[in-house]
Amino acid sequence: MTQRIPVVERILSANDELAEENKSRLNAANVFAVNLMASPGAGKTSLIEQTLPRLAEKLRVAVVDGDIATSIDADRAAAAGAIVAVQVNTGGECHLDAVMLHQALGQIELATVDMLLVENVGNLVCPAEFRLGTHKSVLIASIPEGDDKPYKYPGMYRGVDALVINKIDLLPYINFKMDYFQRGVEALNPGLVTFPLSCSTGEGLDAWVHWILENVKRKA
Ligand code: MG
Ligand code: ZN
């Protein structure tokens, strides 16, 4: 047991070194990159599908899709207007790491891209522990998951730069106490910028898209 901790630390620091290299490549090409994390079914791919058409006139967006198997999500991203969509099959791993993003970046002509959306594997635990080299980390929560998730997955909520609360159109049908949820978030990540929205109705998407555009402008 006592030997386990140093090994884990070594793996993480090798990952962090490569994450820095990824970030340097993205910066050299002036690409703003976002790591999207969520549990399965929270709406990562749906958010990408709704976001891409709203950015189409302004930004050239590439998508990297992490999944344990299949290329369903990358196909959806390409159909929604991604100029390139790279599928990363993790071969059973339940998260993306910097090596996987490094390999995916090798398949993208970064000079032709303004923004990169990375869809991580659906999982609220280890994706938070593996830096990729993206500029912002965004967590997508959703109403059907329940209002207790900040309390159950503090590591994920603590480490992100923005929070999307998806499926707010379902609030009338589900016992989700928004006050309780937001108190949990505030305790872990005070002042976290939050976007309540619905990928089904389109409500709230404008504020989310505005946040992306402001970040791109700030980076340029
Ligand atoms: Mg997906
Ligand atoms: Zn994992």
Short mmCIF file of C-alpha atoms and ligand atoms in Angstrom, two decimals:
data_model
loop_
_atom_site.label_atom_id
_atom_site.label_comp_id
_atom_site.label_asym_id
_atom_site.label_seq_id
_atom_site.Cartn_x
_atom_site.Cartn_y
_atom_site.Cartn_z
CA MET A 1 0.00 0.00 0.00
CA THR A 2 2.71 2.48 0.95
CA GLN A 3 4.41 2.08 -2.43
CA ARG A 4 1.34 3.00 -4.39
CA ILE A 5 1.33 6.73 -3.83
CA PRO A 6 4.75 7.59 -5.36
CA VAL A 7 3.90 5.55 -8.47
CA VAL A 8 0.66 7.44 -9.01
CA GLU A 9 2.48 10.75 -8.52
CA ARG A 10 5.08 9.83 -11.11
CA ILE A 11 2.42 8.93 -13.67
CA LEU A 12 0.65 12.23 -13.07
CA SER A 13 3.80 14.31 -13.43
CA ALA A 14 4.70 12.62 -16.76
CA ASN A 15 1.15 13.40 -17.84
CA ASP A 16 1.51 17.02 -16.71
CA GLU A 17 4.72 17.46 -18.70
CA LEU A 18 3.02 16.30 -21.87
CA ALA A 19 -0.01 18.45 -21.05
CA GLU A 20 2.31 21.48 -21.02
CA GLU A 21 3.65 20.45 -24.42
CA ASN A 22 0.08 20.17 -25.74
CA LYS A 23 -0.67 23.64 -24.43
CA SER A 24 2.44 25.06 -26.11
CA ARG A 25 1.35 23.59 -29.45
CA LEU A 26 -2.14 25.02 -29.04
CA ASN A 27 -0.74 28.42 -28.07
CA ALA A 28 1.69 28.45 -31.00
CA ALA A 29 -1.29 27.98 -33.35
CA ASN A 30 -3.45 30.39 -31.31
CA VAL A 31 -6.10 27.73 -30.62
CA PHE A 32 -8.37 28.14 -27.59
CA ALA A 33 -9.06 24.67 -26.15
CA VAL A 34 -11.77 23.51 -23.77
CA ASN A 35 -11.97 20.18 -21.93
CA LEU A 36 -15.63 19.14 -21.56
CA MET A 37 -16.26 16.70 -18.73
CA ALA A 38 -19.47 15.12 -17.43
CA SER A 39 -21.09 11.87 -16.42
CA PRO A 40 -22.46 9.69 -19.26
CA GLY A 41 -25.69 11.11 -20.62
CA ALA A 42 -25.31 14.63 -19.21
CA GLY A 43 -25.22 16.07 -22.72
CA LYS A 44 -21.61 16.63 -23.76
CA THR A 45 -22.24 15.69 -27.37
CA SER A 46 -25.59 17.49 -27.41
CA LEU A 47 -23.90 20.65 -26.14
CA ILE A 48 -21.26 20.35 -28.87
CA GLU A 49 -24.04 19.88 -31.45
CA GLN A 50 -25.82 23.00 -30.24
CA THR A 51 -22.65 25.07 -29.85
CA LEU A 52 -21.03 24.45 -33.25
CA PRO A 53 -23.76 26.01 -35.45
CA ARG A 54 -23.81 29.07 -33.17
CA LEU A 55 -20.04 29.55 -33.70
CA ALA A 56 -20.03 28.65 -37.38
CA GLU A 57 -19.82 32.22 -38.71
CA LYS A 58 -17.14 33.23 -36.22
CA LEU A 59 -14.80 30.35 -35.43
CA ARG A 60 -13.34 27.26 -37.06
CA VAL A 61 -13.82 24.56 -34.44
CA ALA A 62 -12.14 21.15 -34.21
CA VAL A 63 -13.50 18.43 -31.93
CA VAL A 64 -11.66 15.58 -30.22
CA ASP A 65 -14.02 12.92 -28.90
CA GLY A 66 -12.92 10.50 -26.23
CA ASP A 67 -14.90 7.32 -25.92
CA ILE A 68 -14.24 3.82 -24.69
CA ALA A 69 -15.56 2.50 -28.04
CA THR A 70 -17.40 3.68 -31.19
CA SER A 71 -17.13 6.88 -33.22
CA ILE A 72 -20.78 7.90 -32.77
CA ASP A 73 -19.94 11.19 -31.03
CA ALA A 74 -17.25 12.27 -33.51
CA ASP A 75 -19.68 11.58 -36.35
CA ARG A 76 -22.27 13.81 -34.64
CA ALA A 77 -19.68 16.58 -34.15
CA ALA A 78 -18.69 16.42 -37.82
CA ALA A 79 -22.33 16.57 -38.87
CA ALA A 80 -22.84 19.62 -36.64
CA GLY A 81 -20.08 21.55 -38.39
CA ALA A 82 -16.74 20.69 -36.80
CA ILE A 83 -14.08 21.34 -39.44
CA VAL A 84 -12.39 18.17 -38.21
CA ALA A 85 -13.56 15.60 -35.65
CA VAL A 86 -11.05 13.12 -34.28
CA GLN A 87 -12.27 10.08 -32.41
CA VAL A 88 -10.04 8.76 -29.65
CA ASN A 89 -10.98 5.26 -28.53
CA THR A 90 -9.39 4.85 -25.15
CA GLY A 91 -9.42 1.04 -25.29
CA GLY A 92 -11.18 0.71 -21.96
CA GLU A 93 -9.64 3.66 -20.15
CA CYS A 94 -12.30 5.76 -18.46
CA HIS A 95 -10.63 9.13 -19.12
CA LEU A 96 -8.52 10.99 -21.65
CA ASP A 97 -4.93 11.79 -20.78
CA ALA A 98 -2.31 14.11 -22.26
CA VAL A 99 -0.81 11.31 -24.40
CA MET A 100 -4.15 10.68 -26.08
CA LEU A 101 -4.70 14.37 -26.77
CA HIS A 102 -1.12 14.64 -28.03
CA GLN A 103 -1.83 11.89 -30.58
CA ALA A 104 -5.14 13.48 -31.58
CA LEU A 105 -3.47 16.88 -32.09
CA GLY A 106 -1.14 15.18 -34.57
CA GLN A 107 -4.16 14.53 -36.79
CA ILE A 108 -5.34 18.16 -36.79
CA GLU A 109 -3.93 20.96 -38.89
CA LEU A 110 -3.90 23.41 -36.01
CA ALA A 111 -3.10 26.42 -38.20
CA THR A 112 -6.58 26.12 -39.75
CA VAL A 113 -8.36 25.97 -36.36
CA ASP A 114 -9.49 28.72 -33.95
CA MET A 115 -10.92 26.55 -31.22
CA LEU A 116 -10.72 22.98 -29.98
CA LEU A 117 -13.51 21.26 -28.06
CA VAL A 118 -12.40 18.09 -26.29
CA GLU A 119 -15.18 15.75 -25.23
CA ASN A 120 -13.77 13.68 -22.40
CA VAL A 121 -14.99 10.19 -21.51
CA GLY A 122 -18.21 10.26 -19.48
CA ASN A 123 -17.01 9.93 -15.89
CA LEU A 124 -17.04 12.23 -12.85
CA VAL A 125 -13.92 10.85 -11.17
CA CYS A 126 -10.55 10.49 -12.95
CA PRO A 127 -10.93 12.95 -15.88
CA ALA A 128 -10.47 15.66 -13.24
CA GLU A 129 -7.06 14.24 -12.33
CA PHE A 130 -5.52 14.16 -15.81
CA ARG A 131 -4.59 17.54 -17.24
CA LEU A 132 -4.70 17.60 -21.02
CA GLY A 133 -3.18 21.01 -21.80
CA THR A 134 -6.47 22.72 -22.58
CA HIS A 135 -7.05 26.32 -21.45
CA LYS A 136 -10.37 25.80 -19.70
CA SER A 137 -12.11 22.87 -18.06
CA VAL A 138 -15.89 22.82 -18.18
CA LEU A 139 -18.18 20.47 -16.27
CA ILE A 140 -21.61 19.69 -17.63
CA ALA A 141 -24.09 18.70 -14.93
CA SER A 142 -27.66 17.82 -15.77
CA ILE A 143 -30.94 17.93 -13.89
CA PRO A 144 -31.77 14.17 -14.07
CA GLU A 145 -28.44 13.29 -12.38
CA GLY A 146 -29.75 14.79 -9.16
CA ASP A 147 -28.82 17.71 -6.94
CA ASP A 148 -26.32 15.79 -4.77
CA LYS A 149 -23.51 15.47 -7.30
CA PRO A 150 -21.29 18.32 -5.98
CA TYR A 151 -21.33 16.61 -2.60
CA LYS A 152 -20.49 13.19 -4.08
CA TYR A 153 -17.84 14.27 -6.62
CA PRO A 154 -16.06 17.22 -4.99
CA GLY A 155 -12.82 16.74 -6.96
CA MET A 156 -14.58 17.30 -10.25
CA TYR A 157 -16.51 20.36 -9.10
CA ARG A 158 -13.46 21.91 -7.42
CA GLY A 159 -11.21 21.79 -10.49
CA VAL A 160 -13.32 23.32 -13.25
CA ASP A 161 -13.43 26.86 -14.70
CA ALA A 162 -17.11 26.85 -15.66
CA LEU A 163 -20.23 24.80 -15.01
CA VAL A 164 -23.03 24.09 -17.47
CA ILE A 165 -26.31 22.89 -15.92
CA ASN A 166 -28.04 21.10 -18.79
CA LYS A 167 -31.66 19.92 -19.22
CA ILE A 168 -33.22 22.75 -17.21
CA ASP A 169 -36.39 22.12 -19.25
CA LEU A 170 -36.84 19.02 -17.04
CA LEU A 171 -36.90 20.99 -13.76
CA PRO A 172 -40.73 20.87 -13.48
CA TYR A 173 -40.68 17.07 -13.60
CA ILE A 174 -37.74 16.19 -11.36
CA ASN A 175 -37.13 16.80 -7.68
CA PHE A 176 -33.94 18.80 -8.14
CA LYS A 177 -33.37 21.45 -5.47
CA MET A 178 -31.34 24.12 -7.27
CA ASP A 179 -30.51 25.93 -3.98
CA TYR A 180 -29.07 22.76 -2.47
CA PHE A 181 -27.09 22.00 -5.63
CA GLN A 182 -25.68 25.52 -5.90
CA ARG A 183 -24.74 25.67 -2.21
CA GLY A 184 -22.67 22.53 -2.78
CA VAL A 185 -20.99 24.06 -5.82
CA GLU A 186 -20.29 27.35 -4.05
CA ALA A 187 -18.61 25.59 -1.11
CA LEU A 188 -16.20 23.78 -3.48
CA ASN A 189 -15.63 26.42 -6.15
CA PRO A 190 -16.70 29.89 -4.97
CA GLY A 191 -17.95 32.21 -7.69
CA LEU A 192 -17.81 29.52 -10.39
CA VAL A 193 -19.32 30.85 -13.62
CA THR A 194 -22.47 28.82 -14.28
CA PHE A 195 -24.67 28.40 -17.36
CA PRO A 196 -28.09 26.88 -16.77
CA LEU A 197 -29.34 25.84 -20.20
CA SER A 198 -31.27 23.34 -22.26
CA CYS A 199 -29.85 21.71 -25.38
CA SER A 200 -33.43 20.68 -26.23
CA THR A 201 -35.11 24.10 -26.11
CA GLY A 202 -32.05 26.30 -26.72
CA GLU A 203 -32.73 28.33 -23.57
CA GLY A 204 -29.51 29.71 -22.02
CA LEU A 205 -27.24 28.75 -24.92
CA ASP A 206 -26.51 32.35 -25.88
CA ALA A 207 -24.75 33.08 -22.57
CA TRP A 208 -22.60 29.96 -22.97
CA VAL A 209 -21.61 30.87 -26.53
CA HIS A 210 -20.87 34.43 -25.39
CA TRP A 211 -18.49 33.06 -22.71
CA ILE A 212 -16.61 31.08 -25.38
CA LEU A 213 -16.31 34.09 -27.68
CA GLU A 214 -15.08 36.31 -24.84
CA ASN A 215 -12.41 33.75 -23.97
CA VAL A 216 -11.28 33.49 -27.58
CA LYS A 217 -11.10 37.29 -27.81
CA ARG A 218 -9.10 37.50 -24.57
CA LYS A 219 -6.66 34.90 -25.84
CA ALA A 220 -6.13 36.48 -29.27
MG MG B 1 -20.96 11.98 -25.93
ZN ZN B 2 -10.29 6.96 -15.77
#
